[in-house]
CSV table of C-alpha atoms in Angstrom, one decimal:
chain,number,residue,atom,x,y,z
A,1,UNK,CA,-25.0,-0.1,-26.7
A,2,UNK,CA,-25.8,-0.9,-23.1
A,3,UNK,CA,-29.2,-0.2,-21.6
A,4,UNK,CA,-29.3,1.2,-18.1
A,5,UNK,CA,-32.2,0.4,-15.9
A,6,UNK,CA,-32.8,-0.8,-12.4
A,7,UNK,CA,-34.2,-4.2,-13.4
A,8,UNK,CA,-32.1,-7.1,-12.1
A,9,UNK,CA,-30.2,-8.8,-14.9
A,10,UNK,CA,-28.5,-12.1,-14.1
A,11,UNK,CA,-26.4,-12.0,-17.3
A,12,UNK,CA,-24.9,-8.7,-16.2
A,13,UNK,CA,-24.0,-10.2,-12.9
A,14,UNK,CA,-22.3,-13.2,-14.6
A,15,UNK,CA,-20.5,-10.9,-17.0
A,16,UNK,CA,-19.2,-8.8,-14.1
A,17,UNK,CA,-17.9,-11.9,-12.3
A,18,UNK,CA,-16.3,-13.2,-15.5
A,19,UNK,CA,-14.5,-9.8,-16.0
A,20,UNK,CA,-13.4,-9.7,-12.4
A,21,UNK,CA,-11.9,-13.1,-12.8
A,22,UNK,CA,-10.1,-12.1,-16.0
A,23,UNK,CA,-8.9,-9.0,-14.4
A,24,UNK,CA,-7.4,-10.8,-11.4
A,25,UNK,CA,-6.1,-13.9,-13.0
A,26,UNK,CA,-4.9,-13.0,-16.4
A,27,UNK,CA,-3.1,-9.7,-15.7
A,28,UNK,CA,-1.0,-8.7,-18.7
A,29,UNK,CA,-2.8,-11.0,-21.2
A,30,UNK,CA,-5.9,-8.9,-21.6
A,31,UNK,CA,-6.4,-5.2,-20.9
A,32,UNK,CA,-10.2,-5.2,-21.0
A,33,UNK,CA,-10.3,-2.1,-23.2
A,34,UNK,CA,-8.8,-3.0,-26.6
A,35,UNK,CA,-10.5,-4.6,-29.5
A,36,UNK,CA,-14.0,-3.4,-28.6
A,37,UNK,CA,-14.0,-5.1,-25.2
A,38,UNK,CA,-15.9,-2.8,-23.0
A,39,UNK,CA,-14.6,-1.5,-19.6
A,40,UNK,CA,-16.5,-2.2,-16.4
A,41,UNK,CA,-19.0,0.5,-15.4
A,42,UNK,CA,-20.7,0.6,-12.1
A,43,UNK,CA,-24.2,1.8,-12.3
A,44,UNK,CA,-26.2,3.3,-9.5
A,45,UNK,CA,-29.9,4.1,-9.8
A,46,UNK,CA,-32.2,6.2,-7.7
A,47,UNK,CA,-35.3,8.3,-7.9
A,48,UNK,CA,-33.2,11.4,-8.7
A,49,UNK,CA,-31.5,9.7,-11.7
A,50,UNK,CA,-28.5,7.5,-12.6
A,51,UNK,CA,-24.8,7.6,-11.7
A,52,UNK,CA,-22.2,5.7,-13.8
A,53,UNK,CA,-18.6,5.3,-12.7
A,54,UNK,CA,-15.7,3.7,-14.5
A,55,UNK,CA,-12.0,3.3,-13.9
A,56,UNK,CA,-9.8,5.1,-16.4
A,57,UNK,CA,-6.4,5.5,-14.9
A,58,UNK,CA,-3.9,7.8,-16.6
A,59,UNK,CA,-6.4,9.3,-19.1
A,60,UNK,CA,-5.5,12.6,-20.6
A,61,UNK,CA,-8.5,14.7,-19.4
A,62,UNK,CA,-8.6,16.5,-22.7
A,63,UNK,CA,-9.3,13.2,-24.5
A,64,UNK,CA,-12.3,12.6,-22.3
A,65,UNK,CA,-15.6,13.2,-24.0
A,66,UNK,CA,-18.9,12.7,-22.4
A,67,UNK,CA,-22.0,13.7,-24.3
A,68,UNK,CA,-25.7,13.1,-24.1
A,69,UNK,CA,-28.1,13.1,-27.1
A,70,UNK,CA,-31.7,12.5,-26.1
A,71,UNK,CA,-31.5,9.4,-24.0
A,72,UNK,CA,-28.1,8.2,-25.2
A,73,UNK,CA,-25.0,8.8,-23.2
A,74,UNK,CA,-21.7,8.5,-25.0
A,75,UNK,CA,-18.3,8.2,-23.2
A,76,UNK,CA,-15.1,8.4,-25.2
A,77,UNK,CA,-11.5,8.4,-23.8
A,78,UNK,CA,-8.1,7.2,-24.7
A,79,UNK,CA,-4.7,6.7,-23.1
A,80,UNK,CA,-1.6,6.4,-25.3
A,81,UNK,CA,1.6,6.0,-23.4
A,82,UNK,CA,4.8,6.8,-25.2
A,83,UNK,CA,8.1,5.3,-24.0
A,84,UNK,CA,11.3,7.3,-24.6
A,85,UNK,CA,13.9,5.8,-26.9
A,86,UNK,CA,16.5,5.5,-24.2
A,87,UNK,CA,14.1,3.4,-22.0
A,88,UNK,CA,14.2,-0.3,-21.9
A,89,UNK,CA,10.9,-2.1,-21.2
A,90,UNK,CA,11.4,-4.9,-18.7
A,91,UNK,CA,7.7,-5.7,-18.1
A,92,UNK,CA,4.6,-4.3,-19.9
A,93,UNK,CA,1.2,-5.2,-18.4
A,94,UNK,CA,-0.5,-1.8,-18.8
A,95,UNK,CA,-1.8,-1.0,-22.2
A,96,UNK,CA,-3.1,1.9,-24.2
A,97,UNK,CA,-6.8,2.4,-23.5
A,98,UNK,CA,-9.5,3.3,-26.0
A,99,UNK,CA,-13.0,3.7,-24.9
A,100,UNK,CA,-16.0,4.5,-27.0
A,101,UNK,CA,-19.2,3.3,-25.3
A,102,UNK,CA,-22.8,4.3,-25.5
A,103,UNK,CA,-25.6,3.7,-23.0
A,104,UNK,CA,-29.3,4.0,-23.6
A,105,UNK,CA,-30.8,5.6,-20.5
A,106,UNK,CA,-34.3,5.0,-19.2
A,107,UNK,CA,-35.0,8.8,-19.4
A,108,UNK,CA,-33.8,11.9,-21.2
A,109,UNK,CA,-31.6,13.6,-18.6
A,110,UNK,CA,-31.8,17.3,-17.6
A,111,UNK,CA,-28.9,18.9,-19.4
A,112,UNK,CA,-28.2,21.6,-16.8
A,113,UNK,CA,-28.0,19.0,-14.0
A,114,UNK,CA,-25.8,16.5,-15.9
A,115,UNK,CA,-22.2,16.5,-14.7
A,116,UNK,CA,-19.0,14.4,-15.2
A,117,UNK,CA,-16.1,14.4,-12.8
A,118,UNK,CA,-12.7,12.8,-13.4
A,119,UNK,CA,-10.8,12.3,-10.1
A,120,UNK,CA,-8.0,9.8,-9.1
A,121,UNK,CA,-8.5,8.0,-12.4
A,122,UNK,CA,-12.2,7.4,-12.0
A,123,UNK,CA,-14.8,9.0,-14.2
A,124,UNK,CA,-18.2,9.7,-12.5
A,125,UNK,CA,-21.2,10.8,-14.6
A,126,UNK,CA,-24.3,12.0,-12.8
A,127,UNK,CA,-27.5,12.1,-14.9
A,128,UNK,CA,-30.6,13.7,-13.4
A,129,UNK,CA,-34.1,12.4,-14.1
A,130,UNK,CA,-36.6,15.2,-15.2
A,131,UNK,CA,-39.2,16.1,-12.6
A,132,UNK,CA,-42.0,14.7,-14.7
A,133,UNK,CA,-40.5,11.3,-14.9
A,134,UNK,CA,-39.7,11.0,-11.1
A,135,UNK,CA,-42.0,8.6,-9.3
A,136,UNK,CA,-45.1,10.4,-8.1
A,137,UNK,CA,-46.9,9.3,-4.9
A,138,UNK,CA,-50.6,9.1,-5.4
A,139,UNK,CA,-52.7,9.7,-2.4
A,140,UNK,CA,-55.4,7.0,-2.2
A,141,UNK,CA,-58.7,8.5,-1.3
A,142,UNK,CA,-60.7,6.2,0.9
A,143,UNK,CA,-64.4,6.6,0.6
A,144,UNK,CA,-66.6,4.9,2.9
B,1,UNK,CA,-43.9,-23.9,-4.6
B,2,UNK,CA,-41.3,-24.3,-1.8
B,3,UNK,CA,-39.6,-21.3,-0.4
B,4,UNK,CA,-36.1,-22.5,-1.5
B,5,UNK,CA,-37.2,-22.5,-5.1
B,6,UNK,CA,-38.8,-19.0,-5.1
B,7,UNK,CA,-35.8,-17.4,-3.3
B,8,UNK,CA,-33.4,-15.7,-5.6
B,9,UNK,CA,-30.0,-15.3,-3.7
B,10,UNK,CA,-28.6,-12.7,-6.0
B,11,UNK,CA,-31.8,-10.5,-5.8
B,12,UNK,CA,-31.8,-10.9,-2.1
B,13,UNK,CA,-28.2,-9.7,-2.0
B,14,UNK,CA,-29.1,-6.7,-4.0
B,15,UNK,CA,-32.1,-5.8,-1.9
B,16,UNK,CA,-30.4,-6.5,1.4
B,17,UNK,CA,-26.7,-5.8,0.8
B,18,UNK,CA,-24.4,-7.4,3.3
B,19,UNK,CA,-21.4,-5.7,4.8
B,20,UNK,CA,-19.0,-4.5,2.2
B,21,UNK,CA,-17.2,-7.4,0.6
B,22,UNK,CA,-13.4,-7.2,0.3
B,23,UNK,CA,-11.9,-8.3,-3.0
B,24,UNK,CA,-8.2,-8.7,-3.7
B,25,UNK,CA,-6.7,-7.5,-6.9
B,26,UNK,CA,-3.3,-7.4,-8.5
B,27,UNK,CA,-2.6,-4.1,-10.1
B,28,UNK,CA,-1.1,-4.1,-13.6
B,29,UNK,CA,2.4,-2.7,-13.7
B,30,UNK,CA,5.0,-1.7,-16.2
B,31,UNK,CA,8.7,-1.8,-15.2
B,32,UNK,CA,11.0,0.4,-17.2
B,33,UNK,CA,14.8,0.9,-17.1
B,34,UNK,CA,16.9,3.9,-18.0
B,35,UNK,CA,20.6,4.4,-17.5
B,36,UNK,CA,20.1,6.1,-14.2
B,37,UNK,CA,17.0,4.4,-12.7
B,38,UNK,CA,14.2,1.8,-12.8
B,39,UNK,CA,10.6,3.0,-12.9
B,40,UNK,CA,7.6,1.0,-11.8
B,41,UNK,CA,4.3,2.3,-13.1
B,42,UNK,CA,1.1,0.9,-11.6
B,43,UNK,CA,-2.6,1.5,-12.3
B,44,UNK,CA,-4.5,2.1,-9.0
B,45,UNK,CA,-7.6,3.9,-10.1
B,46,UNK,CA,-9.7,5.4,-7.3
B,47,UNK,CA,-6.8,5.7,-4.9
B,48,UNK,CA,-5.6,8.9,-3.3
B,49,UNK,CA,-2.1,9.5,-1.9
B,50,UNK,CA,-3.1,8.5,1.6
B,51,UNK,CA,-4.7,5.2,0.4
B,52,UNK,CA,-1.5,3.9,-1.2
B,53,UNK,CA,1.3,2.3,0.8
B,54,UNK,CA,4.7,1.4,-0.4
B,55,UNK,CA,7.1,-0.6,1.8
B,56,UNK,CA,10.3,-2.4,1.4
B,57,UNK,CA,11.3,-5.5,3.4
B,58,UNK,CA,14.6,-7.1,2.6
B,59,UNK,CA,14.5,-7.1,-1.2
B,60,UNK,CA,10.8,-7.0,-1.7
B,61,UNK,CA,8.9,-3.8,-2.6
B,62,UNK,CA,5.2,-4.1,-1.7
B,63,UNK,CA,2.6,-1.8,-3.2
B,64,UNK,CA,-0.8,-1.9,-1.5
B,65,UNK,CA,-3.9,0.2,-1.7
B,66,UNK,CA,-7.4,-0.1,-0.2
B,67,UNK,CA,-10.2,1.5,-2.1
B,68,UNK,CA,-13.8,1.5,-1.2
B,69,UNK,CA,-16.3,2.1,-4.0
B,70,UNK,CA,-18.3,5.3,-3.3
B,71,UNK,CA,-21.7,5.2,-1.7
B,72,UNK,CA,-24.1,7.7,-3.3
B,73,UNK,CA,-26.9,8.6,-1.0
B,74,UNK,CA,-30.3,7.9,-2.5
B,75,UNK,CA,-28.8,5.6,-5.1
B,76,UNK,CA,-28.6,1.8,-5.2
B,77,UNK,CA,-25.8,-0.1,-7.0
B,78,UNK,CA,-27.6,-1.8,-10.0
B,79,UNK,CA,-24.8,-4.4,-10.2
B,80,UNK,CA,-24.4,-5.2,-6.5
B,81,UNK,CA,-20.9,-4.0,-6.5
B,82,UNK,CA,-20.8,-3.2,-2.8
B,83,UNK,CA,-17.1,-3.9,-2.6
B,84,UNK,CA,-13.9,-2.7,-1.0
B,85,UNK,CA,-10.9,-3.4,-3.3
B,86,UNK,CA,-7.5,-4.1,-2.0
B,87,UNK,CA,-4.6,-4.0,-4.5
B,88,UNK,CA,-1.4,-5.7,-3.6
B,89,UNK,CA,1.7,-6.3,-5.7
B,90,UNK,CA,5.2,-7.5,-4.7
B,91,UNK,CA,8.3,-6.7,-6.7
B,92,UNK,CA,11.7,-8.1,-6.0
B,93,UNK,CA,14.3,-5.4,-6.1
B,94,UNK,CA,17.7,-5.8,-7.6
B,95,UNK,CA,20.8,-5.2,-5.4
B,96,UNK,CA,21.8,-2.1,-7.4
B,97,UNK,CA,19.1,0.2,-6.2
B,98,UNK,CA,19.7,3.3,-4.2
B,99,UNK,CA,17.0,2.7,-1.5
B,100,UNK,CA,17.5,6.1,0.2
B,101,UNK,CA,16.3,8.0,-2.9
B,102,UNK,CA,13.2,6.1,-4.0
B,103,UNK,CA,10.5,8.5,-5.0
B,104,UNK,CA,6.8,7.9,-5.7
B,105,UNK,CA,4.1,10.1,-7.3
B,106,UNK,CA,0.4,9.5,-7.9
B,107,UNK,CA,-1.6,11.2,-10.6
B,108,UNK,CA,-5.0,10.3,-12.1
B,109,UNK,CA,-4.9,6.8,-10.6
B,110,UNK,CA,-1.4,6.0,-11.9
B,111,UNK,CA,1.4,5.4,-9.4
B,112,UNK,CA,5.0,6.0,-10.6
B,113,UNK,CA,7.8,4.8,-8.4
B,114,UNK,CA,11.3,5.9,-9.4
B,115,UNK,CA,14.1,3.6,-8.1
B,116,UNK,CA,17.5,5.2,-8.8
B,117,UNK,CA,20.4,2.9,-9.5
B,118,UNK,CA,23.2,3.0,-6.9
B,119,UNK,CA,26.1,5.1,-8.1
B,120,UNK,CA,28.4,2.1,-7.8
B,121,UNK,CA,26.4,0.3,-10.4
B,122,UNK,CA,26.2,3.2,-12.9
B,123,UNK,CA,28.2,2.7,-16.0
B,124,UNK,CA,31.4,4.7,-16.0
B,125,UNK,CA,33.8,5.2,-18.8
B,126,UNK,CA,37.5,4.7,-18.2
B,127,UNK,CA,39.7,6.8,-20.4
B,128,UNK,CA,42.4,4.8,-22.1
B,129,UNK,CA,45.8,6.5,-22.2
B,130,UNK,CA,48.5,5.8,-24.7
B,131,UNK,CA,51.3,3.8,-23.1
B,132,UNK,CA,54.7,5.4,-23.2
């Protein structure tokens, strides 16, 4: 499970660099999704909540499952490509994708304002922070 | 403690993001062959039809796409991924491709390019007659 918060985490930075290198240099040898290896998620944080995006090209939208239980977000998806019998494979770098990942959020999101959009092979999940957990500005009373 | 020790370059980059960084990627592709055509399938997540470019020069097919990660107003990227991604892949075409009828479609971040074989290269069966 991955914890989402806005605190800077140097290990996460290093991990993102390592995966980018693997993605760019070893195309075809690793897919980044199989065998429990988690896909890359981009996380955006703000006062209103958290947005997560991830690249899931060619996913059957019906296999996509996004759910929230208390402060845990679960994302499940899969891509299984079938190749016809009369087709010869000359090069195979793309692979079947299987994603089952959970994130612990820093708040319990508002269910009515939670939305997930899948467009151009990218999943975007928007989670809204409840009003009570939003940062409150406290007026400082100056007494002389 | 000196300033150079207290400064954290990565944190600085997160707090004061520079102009968007351009990173180059090589999309993963499958190349399939049927009796009538070749098919190139490439993952280009995030790309729309107008962001993908296909060109042929001599015998090289070049696939390229430029995708800027979205900017959400009021949100900061927690992983400092302020990046524009360019995807480029070159594929050498065989001589037996009918270049006039190449077709490409894009759906859910997957590009499919159909490269039909030239009729002259398709397999034909020659009937054998009995000699008299």
